[in-house]
């Protein structure tokens, strides 16, 4: 599958997301991030220069897509699972943002049509005729040096650096290192346990992902044995103390 | 007491000199006449322009009366002025303008929240074009500048006031589109 | 070929929008007609204004044609102008004046670059009101006219000289913004 990512039609990550979802009619969980990235890089190369705002928008979008994909990959077991509910709430929030954005995008077209319909009416940018200047109030009436300075600051300050709203992306609250340390000390203490027992208190799905990565990390350094009897079944973890020589 | 035609020419002169739409109430004060008399005069001036096929029209816009050129003459005007006076706005600028129009007074932060990206650049363009203006400060901490639309905005859209903007609800995506977005966003229940 | 009345209304629209007297030759080019035809049309428009006792007259001034208000309406116009916001500085005019004050001497091109839009209209107003004046020519190619503030400007603001203008840094929201602005400010002030 290829995705025509035409950068000139996208103005923001919500715009791109909306396009992917409603125009291309794709399920974001099925979107291949690599494909989108490749298209993006090709398009920026064609542009010749990278616009910081568009580039960061793209990164945000890619992160959003990855997170949504991770939602899809993990099985949803029970509707009463509070963690799952939190995730669904987050998804609803993003959906709400998309709906609001789509509404404004649509009404913007209407405003443009109205503006186009009124383009033909030109009014005078009336300069006061010389003979009426004496009748006009003093042009600087009420102007203070302070007001002038404020206006100068407004006019001379360049616009803020582009920034991107990341509120719809879950923050990583625990680092992988911290997770590895936590898991190791818990296994040392308890010897064994299921993955669910160990991480039932994980705050968000991203924490669960971090926990899984921590388990894989410990497995790699041969500090834990992993057993899973069937797909999506319980994962049991058993602590493997370091070789006696090292103890 | 001056005759009707004298009043009409003074009215025409005042509207010619004005640099923004003139409300009926201002004309009533100026000519010391009741508003309904002014309305009558203005409408008869407008009819006169129409009937004698003038190059000028009289419009009711942005809460007042405004002389403008007839759209039929637009091609000549554009050639004469050299460039399109009101150049087209970019997609980003239009979206931002729409949000400002419906959500005013609105801060930069709120704009960024809705569009998912910073709108600072386009906001500056809109201010330079005179369609968006600063309308105040957020009383909360930070005292963010709040933005709104201007008289020029109303004039450009041919609206009398903001209540004439189309209902936002009419532009909500329909339930099918929302469903598509929802299923596109990943696993449901 | 367009009929006479169509040409007349386009001519009226062009003269309406023009902010300076329009020479016959320019109109001839615009309408692709010989000058004597243009003269004929302009004069017939002028007669039409006179005969129908309009508030607008068509004048031949300074080598061109220009629409103006009828002198009979002067008392109303003076009252209107005196009471209206004509006297007030628009936000665009205030910003332009502020840039001229702090960055003088400055050319039209530099003003347009800073504001992101042409400032010619407001600059003309500021010059007409005597608060901005020509202060020299850019020595570089093109010899652009450079503008600065006038003595009248200083007097109205109660300043002795430009060094008494407030420090911009005192009005900056934060230090980072100061840095950004200073890098944008020339070595001038």
XYZ file of C-alpha atoms in Angstrom:
625
model
C 0.000 0.000 0.000
C 1.223 3.497 -0.741
C 0.041 6.710 0.812
C 0.073 9.906 -1.144
C 1.334 12.311 1.478
C 1.065 15.611 -0.324
C 2.608 17.995 2.152
C 1.167 21.146 0.657
C -2.336 20.081 1.605
C -1.443 19.440 5.224
C -1.164 22.239 7.673
C -0.927 20.342 10.915
C -0.863 16.898 12.467
C -4.620 16.851 12.991
C -4.959 17.774 9.347
C -2.765 14.878 8.307
C -4.460 12.459 10.665
C -7.849 13.555 9.414
C -6.694 13.078 5.869
C -5.374 9.594 6.545
C -8.532 8.565 8.329
C -11.351 10.155 6.377
C -9.970 10.676 2.902
C -7.886 7.573 2.432
C -10.275 5.580 4.567
C -7.529 3.707 6.276
C -7.420 2.311 9.735
C -4.497 4.086 11.357
C -3.594 0.857 13.088
C -2.892 -0.577 9.661
C -0.898 2.407 8.440
C 2.687 1.459 7.850
C 4.710 4.189 9.556
C 7.672 3.414 7.343
C 5.585 4.063 4.225
C 4.315 7.389 5.526
C 7.822 8.356 6.597
C 9.255 7.461 3.245
C 6.599 9.538 1.467
C 7.275 12.387 3.838
C 11.025 12.308 3.242
C 10.526 12.130 -0.505
C 8.202 15.135 -0.384
C 10.543 17.226 1.765
C 13.447 16.348 -0.510
C 11.377 17.592 -3.437
C 10.654 20.820 -1.572
C 14.366 21.419 -1.208
C 14.110 22.876 2.258
C 12.659 21.546 5.464
C 10.024 23.665 7.118
C 10.523 23.228 10.847
C 6.844 23.454 11.633
C 5.844 20.839 9.105
C 8.699 18.575 10.156
C 7.815 18.679 13.837
C 4.142 18.262 12.973
C 5.053 15.144 11.123
C 7.019 13.744 14.059
C 4.064 14.330 16.343
C 1.770 12.614 13.938
C 4.091 9.657 13.527
C 4.231 9.336 17.326
C 0.438 9.495 17.506
C 0.120 6.790 14.883
C 2.613 4.598 16.733
C 0.696 4.967 19.934
C -2.581 4.131 18.264
C -0.951 1.132 16.678
C 0.267 -0.004 20.088
C -3.310 0.280 21.342
C -4.409 -2.034 18.585
C -1.656 -4.562 19.180
C -2.453 -5.150 22.826
C -5.603 -7.168 23.338
C -8.585 -5.497 24.936
C -9.901 -7.969 27.455
C -12.498 -6.402 29.621
C -14.532 -3.255 29.342
C -14.335 -2.598 33.059
C -10.539 -2.610 33.137
C -9.848 0.913 34.466
C -6.660 1.186 32.473
C -8.408 0.313 29.278
C -11.105 2.822 30.115
C -8.425 5.474 30.485
C -7.052 4.564 27.088
C -10.466 4.717 25.514
C -11.028 8.106 27.116
C -7.767 9.268 25.583
C -8.859 7.974 22.225
C -12.189 9.757 22.618
C -10.378 12.955 23.390
C -8.424 12.653 20.152
C -11.635 11.801 18.296
C -13.294 14.874 19.781
C -10.370 17.039 18.668
C -10.608 15.593 15.183
C -14.336 16.313 14.984
C -13.857 19.909 16.160
C -10.980 20.405 13.754
C -12.917 18.884 10.857
C -15.789 21.268 11.603
C -13.579 24.335 11.447
C -11.878 23.043 8.328
C -15.257 22.768 6.656
C -16.546 26.136 7.789
C -13.280 27.731 6.624
C -14.213 26.732 3.068
C -17.537 28.505 3.517
C -15.804 31.642 4.775
C -13.488 31.558 1.775
C -16.466 31.263 -0.563
C -18.059 34.261 1.066
C -14.835 36.209 0.751
C -14.510 35.262 -2.887
C -18.091 36.355 -3.531
C -17.250 39.728 -1.999
C -13.895 40.144 -3.747
C -15.414 42.308 -6.458
C -16.462 45.056 -4.070
C -13.675 47.547 -3.591
C -14.085 50.346 -1.097
C -12.035 53.480 -0.972
C -8.974 53.374 1.258
C -10.037 56.946 1.810
C -7.285 59.348 2.607
C -8.721 62.489 4.082
C -8.777 65.258 1.449
C -6.414 68.101 2.317
C -9.238 70.605 2.809
C -10.767 68.435 5.532
C -7.555 67.773 7.466
C -8.009 70.869 9.681
C -11.465 69.623 10.699
C -10.124 66.238 11.783
C -9.133 65.679 15.389
C -5.435 65.679 16.201
C -4.141 62.374 14.906
C -1.811 61.791 17.859
C -4.449 62.685 20.443
C -4.231 60.329 23.380
C -0.969 58.764 22.184
C 1.703 58.432 24.863
C 5.349 57.446 24.509
C 4.471 54.261 26.431
C 1.738 53.282 23.988
C 4.116 53.969 21.113
C 6.789 51.750 22.674
C 4.268 48.971 23.203
C 3.239 49.205 19.557
C 6.906 49.085 18.511
C 7.457 45.949 20.580
C 4.388 44.326 18.985
C 5.492 45.268 15.497
C 9.166 44.383 15.863
C 8.920 41.111 17.786
C 9.183 38.155 15.438
C 6.449 35.575 15.878
C 7.091 32.854 18.447
C 9.045 29.842 17.327
C 6.683 27.238 15.949
C 5.554 24.856 18.640
C 3.527 21.707 18.369
C 0.797 20.542 20.671
C 1.785 17.185 22.140
C -1.036 16.902 24.626
C -2.601 14.009 22.764
C 0.508 11.878 23.160
C 0.966 9.917 26.356
C 4.028 10.922 28.309
C 6.489 8.276 29.401
C 6.394 8.472 33.179
C 8.956 5.768 33.969
C 12.212 5.278 32.092
C 13.323 1.858 30.881
C 16.284 1.910 33.268
C 14.038 2.620 36.240
C 11.689 -0.136 35.151
C 14.547 -2.648 34.850
C 15.804 -1.749 38.336
C 12.305 -2.010 39.823
C 11.631 -5.353 38.173
C 14.993 -6.808 39.173
C 14.603 -5.917 42.847
C 11.039 -7.213 42.906
C 12.092 -10.545 41.342
C 14.976 -10.808 43.822
C 12.499 -10.356 46.634
C 9.665 -12.564 45.354
C 11.464 -15.108 43.188
C 8.652 -15.416 40.653
C 5.269 -14.097 39.591
C 3.089 -13.339 36.628
C 3.582 -10.304 34.428
C 0.095 -9.171 35.380
C 0.866 -9.361 39.103
C 4.049 -7.424 38.661
C 2.564 -4.612 36.600
C -1.090 -4.492 37.589
C -0.482 -1.027 38.966
C 1.104 0.355 35.809
C -0.392 3.754 35.190
C -0.865 3.655 31.469
C -0.446 1.452 28.461
C 2.879 3.104 27.697
C 4.043 1.949 31.167
C 2.956 -1.584 30.318
C 4.992 -1.389 27.132
C 7.979 -0.166 29.152
C 7.489 -3.053 31.606
C 7.481 -5.548 28.753
C 10.670 -4.015 27.397
C 12.195 -4.302 30.897
C 11.315 -8.009 31.011
C 12.943 -8.527 27.608
C 16.008 -6.619 28.800
C 16.353 -8.869 31.875
C 15.777 -11.931 29.703
C 18.600 -10.819 27.434
C 20.975 -10.515 30.415
C 19.725 -13.955 31.574
C 18.299 -12.613 34.823
C 14.821 -14.014 34.226
C 13.098 -17.013 32.698
C 9.907 -16.363 30.753
C 7.107 -18.825 30.206
C 3.860 -18.402 28.327
C 1.683 -21.425 27.682
C -0.541 -20.026 24.931
C -0.804 -16.813 22.920
C -2.189 -13.961 25.055
C -1.972 -16.232 28.118
C -0.378 -15.336 31.420
C 3.354 -14.641 31.233
C 5.138 -16.114 34.234
C 8.513 -14.733 35.255
C 11.068 -16.647 37.318
C 14.137 -14.975 38.755
C 17.553 -16.451 37.819
C 20.151 -15.441 40.372
C 23.543 -14.489 38.940
C 26.073 -17.372 38.603
C 27.501 -18.364 42.020
C 30.976 -17.150 41.050
C 29.739 -13.591 40.813
C 27.746 -13.706 44.075
C -35.170 72.700 5.981
C -33.216 71.283 3.081
C -34.926 69.412 0.297
C -34.681 65.707 -0.168
C -32.218 65.877 -3.017
C -29.915 68.133 -1.016
C -29.916 65.640 1.832
C -29.212 62.866 -0.627
C -26.155 64.585 -2.018
C -24.799 65.374 1.453
C -25.405 61.777 2.426
C -23.545 60.647 -0.682
C -20.653 62.986 0.101
C -20.387 61.707 3.672
C -20.422 58.067 2.570
C -17.828 58.905 -0.088
C -15.465 60.374 2.492
C -15.942 57.678 5.168
C -13.205 55.108 5.545
C -15.413 52.488 7.155
C -19.085 51.520 7.167
C -21.199 54.295 8.742
C -23.974 53.123 11.088
C -27.461 54.543 10.579
C -27.318 55.964 14.119
C -24.222 58.070 13.287
C -25.945 59.454 10.202
C -29.045 60.231 12.277
C -26.940 62.322 14.682
C -25.072 64.028 11.850
C -28.180 65.028 9.908
C -30.363 65.513 12.975
C -33.005 63.197 11.602
C -34.756 60.131 13.015
C -33.195 56.798 12.071
C -36.121 55.670 9.961
C -35.794 58.822 7.835
C -32.100 58.054 7.374
C -32.872 54.466 6.383
C -35.332 55.797 3.831
C -32.764 58.185 2.376
C -30.016 55.584 2.262
C -32.249 53.069 0.538
C -33.362 55.623 -2.012
C -29.706 56.427 -2.726
C -29.028 52.737 -3.149
C -31.941 52.332 -5.539
C -30.781 55.334 -7.487
C -27.332 53.773 -7.947
C -28.865 50.527 -9.114
C -31.322 52.072 -11.519
C -28.826 54.386 -13.149
C -26.319 51.522 -13.557
C -23.504 53.262 -11.777
C -20.021 51.893 -11.173
C -20.661 52.367 -7.454
C -22.985 50.413 -5.184
C -24.206 51.107 -1.670
C -23.957 48.125 0.656
C -25.201 47.327 4.105
C -22.173 45.744 5.699
C -20.387 45.444 9.072
C -23.202 47.275 10.828
C -23.180 50.307 8.563
C -23.467 51.734 5.077
C -20.533 51.573 2.724
C -19.888 52.670 -0.834
C -18.008 50.175 -3.001
C -17.352 49.581 -6.653
C -19.695 47.327 -8.612
C -18.278 43.811 -9.036
C -18.736 44.140 -12.816
C -15.858 46.600 -12.843
C -13.547 44.332 -10.845
C -11.368 43.253 -13.824
C -10.583 46.886 -14.649
C -9.887 47.696 -11.017
C -7.509 44.809 -10.631
C -5.632 45.901 -13.717
C -5.673 49.481 -12.493
C -4.558 48.780 -8.937
C -1.930 46.431 -10.316
C -2.423 43.560 -7.929
C -5.349 41.972 -6.227
C -5.952 44.102 -3.212
C -7.187 41.285 -1.119
C -4.935 38.372 -2.006
C -6.109 34.869 -1.269
C -5.491 33.485 2.198
C -3.702 30.179 2.670
C -5.551 27.108 3.929
C -3.892 27.504 7.335
C -4.867 31.178 7.502
C -8.492 30.397 6.612
C -8.720 27.677 9.263
C -7.245 29.996 11.868
C -9.572 32.796 10.810
C -12.558 30.466 11.119
C -11.547 29.443 14.637
C -11.009 33.078 15.668
C -14.389 34.035 14.184
C -16.330 31.379 16.081
C -14.331 31.096 19.277
C -13.517 34.757 19.911
C -12.067 36.015 22.154
C -9.417 33.334 21.734
C -5.744 33.026 22.754
C -2.807 31.660 20.764
C -2.779 28.643 23.039
C -6.399 27.836 22.329
C -5.780 28.182 18.595
C -2.821 25.785 18.773
C -4.917 23.336 20.784
C -7.604 23.204 18.099
C -5.307 23.019 15.074
C -2.644 20.827 16.664
C 0.108 23.200 15.502
C 1.198 26.702 16.336
C -0.793 29.345 14.447
C 1.541 32.243 15.228
C 2.726 32.802 11.678
C -0.715 32.830 10.096
C -2.126 34.854 12.972
C 0.397 37.555 12.147
C -0.692 37.527 8.507
C -4.332 37.838 9.549
C -3.502 40.776 11.826
C -1.462 42.465 9.094
C -4.436 42.041 6.733
C -6.605 43.740 9.344
C -9.140 40.904 9.607
C -8.029 39.819 13.088
C -7.300 42.221 15.943
C -6.313 42.064 19.585
C -9.467 42.367 21.636
C -8.179 42.049 25.168
C -6.242 40.085 27.756
C -7.102 36.869 29.499
C -7.782 37.821 33.135
C -6.179 34.540 34.279
C -2.502 33.981 35.033
C -0.197 34.771 32.107
C -2.637 37.377 30.795
C -2.600 35.877 27.318
C -3.531 38.239 24.495
C -6.993 37.463 23.181
C -7.880 37.811 19.508
C -11.104 38.488 17.659
C -12.313 39.484 14.210
C -12.473 43.109 13.022
C -14.904 45.316 11.130
C -12.746 44.662 8.069
C -13.460 40.940 8.468
C -17.209 41.584 8.389
C -16.773 43.845 5.388
C -14.706 41.276 3.494
C -17.365 38.660 4.092
C -20.256 40.989 3.370
C -21.738 40.387 6.831
C -23.455 42.908 9.045
C -22.475 41.288 12.308
C -21.125 38.042 13.711
C -24.606 36.623 14.241
C -24.816 36.325 10.451
C -22.015 33.769 10.391
C -23.368 30.365 9.363
C -24.223 27.994 12.219
C -21.164 25.983 13.174
C -23.348 22.956 13.882
C -24.214 22.772 10.169
C -20.569 22.025 9.434
C -20.071 19.197 11.907
C -19.013 15.988 10.218
C -22.028 13.704 9.873
C -22.401 10.561 11.962
C -20.958 8.383 9.192
C -17.840 10.522 9.001
C -17.470 10.457 12.778
C -17.862 6.674 12.766
C -15.174 6.438 10.129
C -12.864 8.595 12.235
C -13.653 6.497 15.270
C -12.937 3.203 13.602
C -9.887 4.761 12.006
C -8.503 5.669 15.391
C -8.128 2.083 16.525
C -9.860 -0.497 18.652
C -13.286 0.221 19.991
C -15.145 -1.655 22.660
C -17.174 46.115 -27.635
C -18.823 47.375 -24.502
C -21.543 49.981 -24.681
C -21.068 53.533 -23.600
C -22.867 53.121 -20.294
C -20.755 50.110 -19.359
C -17.606 52.071 -20.044
C -18.947 54.951 -18.003
C -19.570 52.792 -14.975
C -16.139 51.148 -15.177
C -14.626 54.602 -15.504
C -16.560 55.739 -12.451
C -15.405 52.697 -10.480
C -11.761 53.308 -11.392
C -11.943 56.976 -10.435
C -13.736 56.018 -7.224
C -10.982 53.689 -6.124
C -8.043 55.862 -7.227
C -6.292 57.681 -4.433
C -4.512 60.099 -6.744
C -5.582 62.071 -9.833
C -5.625 59.703 -12.845
C -4.108 61.098 -16.072
C -6.122 60.686 -19.262
C -3.234 58.717 -20.742
C -3.456 56.085 -17.973
C -7.175 55.689 -18.567
C -6.534 55.365 -22.301
C -4.156 52.473 -21.667
C -6.516 50.839 -19.172
C -9.564 50.953 -21.434
C -7.627 50.527 -24.666
C -9.207 53.630 -26.162
C -7.771 56.780 -27.750
C -7.269 59.737 -25.412
C -9.911 61.872 -27.075
C -12.482 59.112 -26.497
C -11.490 59.024 -22.820
C -11.775 62.814 -22.543
C -15.226 62.564 -24.027
C -16.290 59.887 -21.544
C -14.833 61.692 -18.540
C -16.553 64.925 -19.503
C -19.839 63.171 -19.961
C -19.455 61.597 -16.513
C -18.719 65.044 -15.110
C -21.809 66.528 -16.750
C -23.880 63.672 -15.451
C -22.720 64.352 -11.882
C -23.532 68.030 -12.237
C -26.925 67.564 -13.813
C -28.092 65.011 -11.309
C -26.896 67.186 -8.402
C -24.751 64.551 -6.808
C -22.662 64.894 -3.680
C -19.634 63.912 -5.739
C -17.945 66.015 -8.408
C -15.377 65.100 -11.015
C -12.441 67.472 -11.073
C -9.525 68.013 -13.381
C -6.529 68.521 -11.109
C -2.757 68.224 -11.298
C -2.732 66.542 -14.671
C -5.462 64.059 -13.921
C -9.049 63.314 -13.030
C -10.237 62.862 -9.522
C -13.521 62.406 -7.714
C -14.176 64.714 -4.790
C -17.056 65.784 -2.598
C -19.209 68.750 -3.608
C -18.243 71.947 -1.719
C -21.885 72.407 -0.656
C -21.537 69.368 1.618
C -18.475 70.777 3.413
C -20.261 71.657 6.683
C -21.568 68.101 7.052
C -18.222 66.631 6.092
C -16.383 68.752 8.623
C -18.738 67.678 11.386
C -18.532 64.072 10.281
C -14.756 64.060 10.109
C -14.500 65.874 13.432
C -16.640 63.331 15.227
C -15.649 60.186 13.445
C -12.738 57.941 14.112
C -10.943 59.456 11.138
C -8.749 61.311 13.589
C -7.785 58.218 15.496
C -4.671 56.277 14.662
C -5.604 52.886 13.316
C -3.682 49.924 14.706
C -1.816 49.712 11.388
C -0.953 53.419 11.496
C 0.173 53.203 15.115
C 2.459 50.260 14.388
C 3.883 51.944 11.308
C 4.529 55.137 13.253
C 6.174 53.112 16.039
C 8.495 51.369 13.576
C 9.410 54.666 11.926
C 10.075 56.208 15.349
C 12.353 53.421 16.557
C 14.085 52.428 13.338
C 14.449 55.720 11.488
C 15.662 56.433 8.914
C 13.602 53.693 7.259
C 12.433 53.039 3.694
C 9.023 51.855 2.464
C 10.599 48.550 1.589
C 11.934 48.041 5.102
C 8.549 48.942 6.582
C 6.800 46.453 4.329
C 9.319 43.794 5.289
C 8.831 44.329 9.021
C 5.041 44.537 8.890
C 4.594 41.831 6.297
C 2.259 44.084 4.268
C 2.586 47.292 2.308
C 2.381 50.321 4.559
C 2.030 52.852 1.760
C -1.517 53.929 2.638
C -0.912 54.533 6.329
C 2.478 56.080 5.594
C 0.758 58.600 3.345
C -1.683 59.450 6.131
C 1.157 59.909 8.607
C 2.980 62.163 6.137
C -0.194 64.149 5.364
C -0.677 64.723 9.083
C 2.876 65.915 9.430
C 4.061 63.331 11.947
C 6.306 61.461 9.502
C 8.607 63.249 7.066
C 11.172 62.408 4.413
C 14.583 62.582 6.017
C 16.871 61.533 3.173
C 17.747 59.039 0.498
C 19.287 55.627 0.768
C 22.815 55.982 -0.691
C 22.522 52.486 -2.204
C 21.127 51.639 -5.643
C 17.533 52.759 -6.115
C 18.038 55.654 -3.726
C 14.930 54.788 -1.756
C 13.328 57.642 0.164
C 13.991 57.329 3.883
C 11.417 58.382 6.455
C 11.643 59.602 10.019
C 9.507 61.341 12.619
C 8.957 65.105 12.628
C 9.329 67.853 15.179
C 5.530 67.873 15.475
C 5.691 64.219 16.522
C 8.174 64.986 19.305
C 6.110 67.931 20.518
C 2.866 65.955 20.636
C 4.523 63.242 22.683
C 6.190 65.764 24.941
C 9.693 64.648 24.041
C 12.735 66.867 23.557
C 14.476 64.492 21.209
C 14.432 60.888 20.043
C 16.753 59.766 22.824
C 13.838 60.332 25.210
C 11.771 57.573 23.568
C 11.214 54.815 26.140
C 13.581 51.819 26.055
C 11.878 48.991 24.206
C 13.403 46.478 26.611
C 11.193 47.892 29.382
C 8.148 46.816 27.417
C 9.292 43.362 26.434
C 7.402 40.441 27.914
C 10.558 38.453 28.808
C 14.304 38.417 28.330
C 14.276 35.743 25.652
C 12.026 37.894 23.547
C 14.455 40.788 24.022
C 17.266 38.706 22.593
C 15.163 37.675 19.646
C 14.135 41.230 18.983
C 17.576 42.687 19.334
C 18.874 40.288 16.748
C 16.134 41.630 14.502
C 16.930 45.247 15.328
C 19.570 47.000 13.363
C 22.512 48.761 14.960
C 20.543 52.005 14.730
C 18.966 52.493 18.151
